[in-house]
PDB file of N, CA and C in Angstrom:
ATOM      1  N   UNK M   1    -159.725 -46.718 -76.559  1.00 89.00           N
ATOM      2  CA  UNK M   1    -159.597 -48.092 -77.037  1.00 89.00           C
ATOM      3  C   UNK M   1    -160.527 -49.027 -76.241  1.00 89.00           C
ATOM      4  N   UNK M   2    -160.558 -48.856 -74.930  1.00 94.00           N
ATOM      5  CA  UNK M   2    -161.384 -49.696 -74.066  1.00 94.00           C
ATOM      6  C   UNK M   2    -162.863 -49.549 -74.425  1.00 94.00           C
ATOM      7  N   UNK M   3    -163.281 -48.311 -74.692  1.00 96.00           N
ATOM      8  CA  UNK M   3    -164.672 -48.051 -75.052  1.00 96.00           C
ATOM      9  C   UNK M   3    -165.028 -48.748 -76.362  1.00 96.00           C
ATOM     10  N   UNK M   4    -164.115 -48.684 -77.316  1.00 96.00           N
ATOM     11  CA  UNK M   4    -164.339 -49.323 -78.613  1.00 96.00           C
ATOM     12  C   UNK M   4    -164.488 -50.831 -78.442  1.00 96.00           C
ATOM     13  N   UNK M   5    -163.648 -51.444 -77.616  1.00 96.00           N
ATOM     14  CA  UNK M   5    -163.734 -52.890 -77.376  1.00 96.00           C
ATOM     15  C   UNK M   5    -165.054 -53.260 -76.693  1.00 96.00           C
ATOM     16  N   UNK M   6    -165.466 -52.416 -75.748  1.00 97.00           N
ATOM     17  CA  UNK M   6    -166.729 -52.663 -75.051  1.00 97.00           C
ATOM     18  C   UNK M   6    -167.896 -52.597 -76.031  1.00 97.00           C
ATOM     19  N   UNK M   7    -167.899 -51.619 -76.905  1.00 97.00           N
ATOM     20  CA  UNK M   7    -168.969 -51.470 -77.901  1.00 97.00           C
ATOM     21  C   UNK M   7    -168.965 -52.664 -78.863  1.00 97.00           C
ATOM     22  N   UNK M   8    -167.790 -53.092 -79.289  1.00 97.00           N
ATOM     23  CA  UNK M   8    -167.704 -54.257 -80.181  1.00 97.00           C
ATOM     24  C   UNK M   8    -168.214 -55.518 -79.475  1.00 97.00           C
ATOM     25  N   UNK M   9    -167.877 -55.656 -78.223  1.00 97.00           N
ATOM     26  CA  UNK M   9    -168.324 -56.805 -77.448  1.00 97.00           C
ATOM     27  C   UNK M   9    -169.844 -56.804 -77.308  1.00 97.00           C
ATOM     28  N   UNK M  10    -170.400 -55.641 -77.033  1.00 97.00           N
ATOM     29  CA  UNK M  10    -171.859 -55.513 -76.922  1.00 97.00           C
ATOM     30  C   UNK M  10    -172.515 -55.826 -78.266  1.00 97.00           C
ATOM     31  N   UNK M  11    -171.934 -55.318 -79.326  1.00 98.00           N
ATOM     32  CA  UNK M  11    -172.470 -55.560 -80.669  1.00 98.00           C
ATOM     33  C   UNK M  11    -172.476 -57.049 -80.998  1.00 98.00           C
ATOM     34  N   UNK M  12    -171.384 -57.729 -80.674  1.00 97.00           N
ATOM     35  CA  UNK M  12    -171.303 -59.173 -80.910  1.00 97.00           C
ATOM     36  C   UNK M  12    -172.345 -59.919 -80.076  1.00 97.00           C
ATOM     37  N   UNK M  13    -172.501 -59.514 -78.837  1.00 98.00           N
ATOM     38  CA  UNK M  13    -173.492 -60.144 -77.957  1.00 98.00           C
ATOM     39  C   UNK M  13    -174.900 -59.953 -78.492  1.00 98.00           C
ATOM     40  N   UNK M  14    -175.191 -58.766 -78.995  1.00 98.00           N
ATOM     41  CA  UNK M  14    -176.518 -58.496 -79.553  1.00 98.00           C
ATOM     42  C   UNK M  14    -176.785 -59.346 -80.796  1.00 98.00           C
ATOM     43  N   UNK M  15    -175.765 -59.535 -81.620  1.00 98.00           N
ATOM     44  CA  UNK M  15    -175.922 -60.384 -82.798  1.00 98.00           C
ATOM     45  C   UNK M  15    -176.194 -61.835 -82.392  1.00 98.00           C
ATOM     46  N   UNK M  16    -175.501 -62.303 -81.363  1.00 98.00           N
ATOM     47  CA  UNK M  16    -175.725 -63.664 -80.877  1.00 98.00           C
ATOM     48  C   UNK M  16    -177.135 -63.797 -80.304  1.00 98.00           C
ATOM     49  N   UNK M  17    -177.576 -62.775 -79.573  1.00 98.00           N
ATOM     50  CA  UNK M  17    -178.935 -62.791 -79.039  1.00 98.00           C
ATOM     51  C   UNK M  17    -179.956 -62.821 -80.167  1.00 98.00           C
ATOM     52  N   UNK M  18    -179.701 -62.054 -81.203  1.00 98.00           N
ATOM     53  CA  UNK M  18    -180.607 -62.011 -82.350  1.00 98.00           C
ATOM     54  C   UNK M  18    -180.724 -63.392 -82.991  1.00 98.00           C
ATOM     55  N   UNK M  19    -179.601 -64.071 -83.152  1.00 98.00           N
ATOM     56  CA  UNK M  19    -179.631 -65.426 -83.718  1.00 98.00           C
ATOM     57  C   UNK M  19    -180.425 -66.372 -82.810  1.00 98.00           C
ATOM     58  N   UNK M  20    -180.220 -66.235 -81.510  1.00 98.00           N
ATOM     59  CA  UNK M  20    -180.958 -67.072 -80.560  1.00 98.00           C
ATOM     60  C   UNK M  20    -182.452 -66.815 -80.629  1.00 98.00           C
ATOM     61  N   UNK M  21    -182.828 -65.553 -80.725  1.00 98.00           N
ATOM     62  CA  UNK M  21    -184.247 -65.193 -80.823  1.00 98.00           C
ATOM     63  C   UNK M  21    -184.842 -65.739 -82.115  1.00 98.00           C
ATOM     64  N   UNK M  22    -184.107 -65.666 -83.198  1.00 98.00           N
ATOM     65  CA  UNK M  22    -184.581 -66.228 -84.468  1.00 98.00           C
ATOM     66  C   UNK M  22    -184.825 -67.723 -84.334  1.00 98.00           C
ATOM     67  N   UNK M  23    -183.917 -68.421 -83.678  1.00 98.00           N
ATOM     68  CA  UNK M  23    -184.082 -69.863 -83.488  1.00 98.00           C
ATOM     69  C   UNK M  23    -185.309 -70.170 -82.645  1.00 98.00           C
ATOM     70  N   UNK M  24    -185.528 -69.383 -81.607  1.00 98.00           N
ATOM     71  CA  UNK M  24    -186.722 -69.570 -80.764  1.00 98.00           C
ATOM     72  C   UNK M  24    -187.978 -69.317 -81.596  1.00 98.00           C
ATOM     73  N   UNK M  25    -187.964 -68.275 -82.413  1.00 98.00           N
ATOM     74  CA  UNK M  25    -189.123 -67.976 -83.264  1.00 98.00           C
ATOM     75  C   UNK M  25    -189.413 -69.112 -84.242  1.00 98.00           C
ATOM     76  N   UNK M  26    -188.370 -69.684 -84.832  1.00 98.00           N
ATOM     77  CA  UNK M  26    -188.564 -70.823 -85.735  1.00 98.00           C
ATOM     78  C   UNK M  26    -189.166 -72.006 -84.979  1.00 98.00           C
ATOM     79  N   UNK M  27    -188.649 -72.251 -83.788  1.00 98.00           N
ATOM     80  CA  UNK M  27    -189.154 -73.372 -82.986  1.00 98.00           C
ATOM     81  C   UNK M  27    -190.621 -73.159 -82.619  1.00 98.00           C
ATOM     82  N   UNK M  28    -190.965 -71.941 -82.240  1.00 98.00           N
ATOM     83  CA  UNK M  28    -192.360 -71.640 -81.900  1.00 98.00           C
ATOM     84  C   UNK M  28    -193.257 -71.796 -83.127  1.00 98.00           C
ATOM     85  N   UNK M  29    -192.786 -71.363 -84.266  1.00 98.00           N
ATOM     86  CA  UNK M  29    -193.563 -71.522 -85.500  1.00 98.00           C
ATOM     87  C   UNK M  29    -193.791 -72.999 -85.804  1.00 98.00           C
ATOM     88  N   UNK M  30    -192.758 -73.811 -85.640  1.00 98.00           N
ATOM     89  CA  UNK M  30    -192.892 -75.252 -85.863  1.00 98.00           C
ATOM     90  C   UNK M  30    -193.880 -75.867 -84.879  1.00 98.00           C
ATOM     91  N   UNK M  31    -193.786 -75.469 -83.609  1.00 98.00           N
ATOM     92  CA  UNK M  31    -194.721 -75.978 -82.605  1.00 98.00           C
ATOM     93  C   UNK M  31    -196.154 -75.583 -82.948  1.00 98.00           C
ATOM     94  N   UNK M  32    -196.345 -74.364 -83.391  1.00 98.00           N
ATOM     95  CA  UNK M  32    -197.679 -73.893 -83.768  1.00 98.00           C
ATOM     96  C   UNK M  32    -198.222 -74.711 -84.935  1.00 98.00           C
ATOM     97  N   UNK M  33    -197.379 -74.949 -85.920  1.00 98.00           N
ATOM     98  CA  UNK M  33    -197.790 -75.728 -87.094  1.00 98.00           C
ATOM     99  C   UNK M  33    -198.193 -77.140 -86.685  1.00 98.00           C
ATOM    100  N   UNK M  34    -197.381 -77.775 -85.859  1.00 98.00           N
ATOM    101  CA  UNK M  34    -197.667 -79.137 -85.420  1.00 98.00           C
ATOM    102  C   UNK M  34    -198.917 -79.168 -84.545  1.00 98.00           C
ATOM    103  N   UNK M  35    -199.088 -78.170 -83.703  1.00 98.00           N
ATOM    104  CA  UNK M  35    -200.283 -78.100 -82.860  1.00 98.00           C
ATOM    105  C   UNK M  35    -201.536 -77.984 -83.713  1.00 98.00           C
ATOM    106  N   UNK M  36    -201.478 -77.175 -84.746  1.00 98.00           N
ATOM    107  CA  UNK M  36    -202.625 -77.038 -85.640  1.00 98.00           C
ATOM    108  C   UNK M  36    -202.906 -78.349 -86.379  1.00 98.00           C
ATOM    109  N   UNK M  37    -201.862 -79.037 -86.807  1.00 98.00           N
ATOM    110  CA  UNK M  37    -202.044 -80.335 -87.462  1.00 98.00           C
ATOM    111  C   UNK M  37    -202.665 -81.340 -86.503  1.00 98.00           C
ATOM    112  N   UNK M  38    -202.205 -81.347 -85.262  1.00 98.00           N
ATOM    113  CA  UNK M  38    -202.751 -82.261 -84.257  1.00 98.00           C
ATOM    114  C   UNK M  38    -204.220 -81.964 -83.986  1.00 98.00           C
ATOM    115  N   UNK M  39    -204.572 -80.690 -83.919  1.00 98.00           N
ATOM    116  CA  UNK M  39    -205.966 -80.307 -83.693  1.00 98.00           C
ATOM    117  C   UNK M  39    -206.834 -80.782 -84.851  1.00 98.00           C
ATOM    118  N   UNK M  40    -206.337 -80.641 -86.062  1.00 98.00           N
ATOM    119  CA  UNK M  40    -207.074 -81.104 -87.234  1.00 98.00           C
ATOM    120  C   UNK M  40    -207.266 -82.619 -87.181  1.00 98.00           C
ATOM    121  N   UNK M  41    -206.211 -83.342 -86.853  1.00 98.00           N
ATOM    122  CA  UNK M  41    -206.300 -84.808 -86.752  1.00 98.00           C
ATOM    123  C   UNK M  41    -207.259 -85.216 -85.633  1.00 98.00           C
ATOM    124  N   UNK M  42    -207.243 -84.487 -84.532  1.00 98.00           N
ATOM    125  CA  UNK M  42    -208.154 -84.796 -83.429  1.00 98.00           C
ATOM    126  C   UNK M  42    -209.598 -84.597 -83.862  1.00 98.00           C
ATOM    127  N   UNK M  43    -209.868 -83.530 -84.602  1.00 98.00           N
ATOM    128  CA  UNK M  43    -211.220 -83.300 -85.103  1.00 98.00           C
ATOM    129  C   UNK M  43    -211.640 -84.393 -86.080  1.00 98.00           C
ATOM    130  N   UNK M  44    -210.732 -84.784 -86.963  1.00 98.00           N
ATOM    131  CA  UNK M  44    -211.036 -85.855 -87.913  1.00 98.00           C
ATOM    132  C   UNK M  44    -211.319 -87.164 -87.181  1.00 98.00           C
ATOM    133  N   UNK M  45    -210.515 -87.454 -86.173  1.00 98.00           N
ATOM    134  CA  UNK M  45    -210.706 -88.676 -85.386  1.00 98.00           C
ATOM    135  C   UNK M  45    -212.048 -88.652 -84.672  1.00 98.00           C
ATOM    136  N   UNK M  46    -212.408 -87.493 -84.138  1.00 98.00           N
ATOM    137  CA  UNK M  46    -213.696 -87.347 -83.460  1.00 98.00           C
ATOM    138  C   UNK M  46    -214.854 -87.569 -84.430  1.00 98.00           C
ATOM    139  N   UNK M  47    -214.739 -87.026 -85.631  1.00 97.00           N
ATOM    140  CA  UNK M  47    -215.782 -87.220 -86.637  1.00 97.00           C
ATOM    141  C   UNK M  47    -215.917 -88.701 -87.004  1.00 97.00           C
ATOM    142  N   UNK M  48    -214.802 -89.377 -87.159  1.00 98.00           N
ATOM    143  CA  UNK M  48    -214.828 -90.806 -87.486  1.00 98.00           C
ATOM    144  C   UNK M  48    -215.459 -91.592 -86.343  1.00 98.00           C
ATOM    145  N   UNK M  49    -215.112 -91.244 -85.117  1.00 98.00           N
ATOM    146  CA  UNK M  49    -215.697 -91.932 -83.962  1.00 98.00           C
ATOM    147  C   UNK M  49    -217.201 -91.719 -83.924  1.00 98.00           C
ATOM    148  N   UNK M  50    -217.654 -90.508 -84.212  1.00 97.00           N
ATOM    149  CA  UNK M  50    -219.091 -90.241 -84.238  1.00 97.00           C
ATOM    150  C   UNK M  50    -219.786 -91.039 -85.341  1.00 97.00           C
ATOM    151  N   UNK M  51    -219.153 -91.126 -86.498  1.00 97.00           N
ATOM    152  CA  UNK M  51    -219.723 -91.913 -87.593  1.00 97.00           C
ATOM    153  C   UNK M  51    -219.797 -93.389 -87.215  1.00 97.00           C
ATOM    154  N   UNK M  52    -218.750 -93.894 -86.586  1.00 97.00           N
ATOM    155  CA  UNK M  52    -218.748 -95.297 -86.156  1.00 97.00           C
ATOM    156  C   UNK M  52    -219.850 -95.547 -85.128  1.00 97.00           C
ATOM    157  N   UNK M  53    -220.046 -94.594 -84.223  1.00 95.00           N
ATOM    158  CA  UNK M  53    -221.097 -94.722 -83.220  1.00 95.00           C
ATOM    159  C   UNK M  53    -222.469 -94.762 -83.894  1.00 95.00           C
ATOM    160  N   UNK M  54    -222.672 -93.891 -84.871  1.00 94.00           N
ATOM    161  CA  UNK M  54    -223.941 -93.882 -85.602  1.00 94.00           C
ATOM    162  C   UNK M  54    -224.157 -95.196 -86.343  1.00 94.00           C
ATOM    163  N   UNK M  55    -223.096 -95.723 -86.969  1.00 95.00           N
ATOM    164  CA  UNK M  55    -223.223 -97.001 -87.682  1.00 95.00           C
ATOM    165  C   UNK M  55    -223.532 -98.134 -86.717  1.00 95.00           C
ATOM    166  N   UNK M  56    -222.890 -98.124 -85.556  1.00 95.00           N
ATOM    167  CA  UNK M  56    -223.144 -99.169 -84.561  1.00 95.00           C
ATOM    168  C   UNK M  56    -224.581 -99.092 -84.071  1.00 95.00           C
ATOM    169  N   UNK M  57    -225.072 -97.888 -83.842  1.00 93.00           N
ATOM    170  CA  UNK M  57    -226.461 -97.716 -83.408  1.00 93.00           C
ATOM    171  C   UNK M  57    -227.413 -98.226 -84.474  1.00 93.00           C
ATOM    172  N   UNK M  58    -227.142 -97.910 -85.723  1.00 91.00           N
ATOM    173  CA  UNK M  58    -227.978 -98.380 -86.841  1.00 91.00           C
ATOM    174  C   UNK M  58    -227.933 -99.904 -86.933  1.00 91.00           C
ATOM    175  N   UNK M  59    -226.745-100.474 -86.773  1.00 89.00           N
ATOM    176  CA  UNK M  59    -226.612-101.932 -86.825  1.00 89.00           C
ATOM    177  C   UNK M  59    -227.391-102.596 -85.695  1.00 89.00           C
ATOM    178  N   UNK M  60    -227.335-102.039 -84.497  1.00 87.00           N
ATOM    179  CA  UNK M  60    -228.078-102.616 -83.369  1.00 87.00           C
ATOM    180  C   UNK M  60    -229.576-102.574 -83.620  1.00 87.00           C
ATOM    181  N   UNK M  61    -230.050-101.439 -84.146  1.00 85.00           N
ATOM    182  CA  UNK M  61    -231.480-101.319 -84.445  1.00 85.00           C
ATOM    183  C   UNK M  61    -231.878-102.324 -85.510  1.00 85.00           C
ATOM    184  N   UNK M  62    -231.036-102.466 -86.523  1.00 86.00           N
ATOM    185  CA  UNK M  62    -231.315-103.406 -87.607  1.00 86.00           C
ATOM    186  C   UNK M  62    -231.318-104.834 -87.079  1.00 86.00           C
ATOM    187  N   UNK M  63    -230.367-105.154 -86.224  1.00 85.00           N
ATOM    188  CA  UNK M  63    -230.295-106.511 -85.640  1.00 85.00           C
ATOM    189  C   UNK M  63    -231.538-106.796 -84.815  1.00 85.00           C
ATOM    190  N   UNK M  64    -231.999-105.844 -84.031  1.00 82.00           N
ATOM    191  CA  UNK M  64    -233.211-106.023 -83.224  1.00 82.00           C
ATOM    192  C   UNK M  64    -234.429-106.256 -84.107  1.00 82.00           C
ATOM    193  N   UNK M  65    -234.522-105.472 -85.176  1.00 78.00           N
ATOM    194  CA  UNK M  65    -235.668-105.628 -86.084  1.00 78.00           C
ATOM    195  C   UNK M  65    -235.640-107.002 -86.751  1.00 78.00           C
ATOM    196  N   UNK M  66    -234.469-107.443 -87.174  1.00 79.00           N
ATOM    197  CA  UNK M  66    -234.351-108.728 -87.856  1.00 79.00           C
ATOM    198  C   UNK M  66    -234.594-109.885 -86.905  1.00 79.00           C
ATOM    199  N   UNK M  67    -234.178-109.774 -85.669  1.00 79.00           N
ATOM    200  CA  UNK M  67    -234.345-110.886 -84.733  1.00 79.00           C
ATOM    201  C   UNK M  67    -235.772-110.957 -84.199  1.00 79.00           C
ATOM    202  N   UNK M  68    -236.536-109.870 -84.311  1.00 71.00           N
ATOM    203  CA  UNK M  68    -237.916-109.901 -83.834  1.00 71.00           C
ATOM    204  C   UNK M  68    -238.854-110.481 -84.875  1.00 71.00           C
ATOM    205  N   UNK M  69    -238.397-110.704 -86.078  1.00 63.00           N
ATOM    206  CA  UNK M  69    -239.255-111.285 -87.132  1.00 63.00           C
ATOM    207  C   UNK M  69    -239.022-112.737 -87.294  1.00 63.00           C
TER     208      UNK M  69
END
């Protein structure tokens, strides 16, 4: 009887561990998804900043040309 109870207890513990591991896996998947989204947004922001820098450089050159005439 004692052996049977011990085995049942171990079985229950393993099921609880399995549920915990599943929850950790879901959390890691969510973190990975959000990290990838953040990386994409960072790249988009960098591209926009580069475009703004190019426009500012063009505007400065244009302003210099216009003020020299």
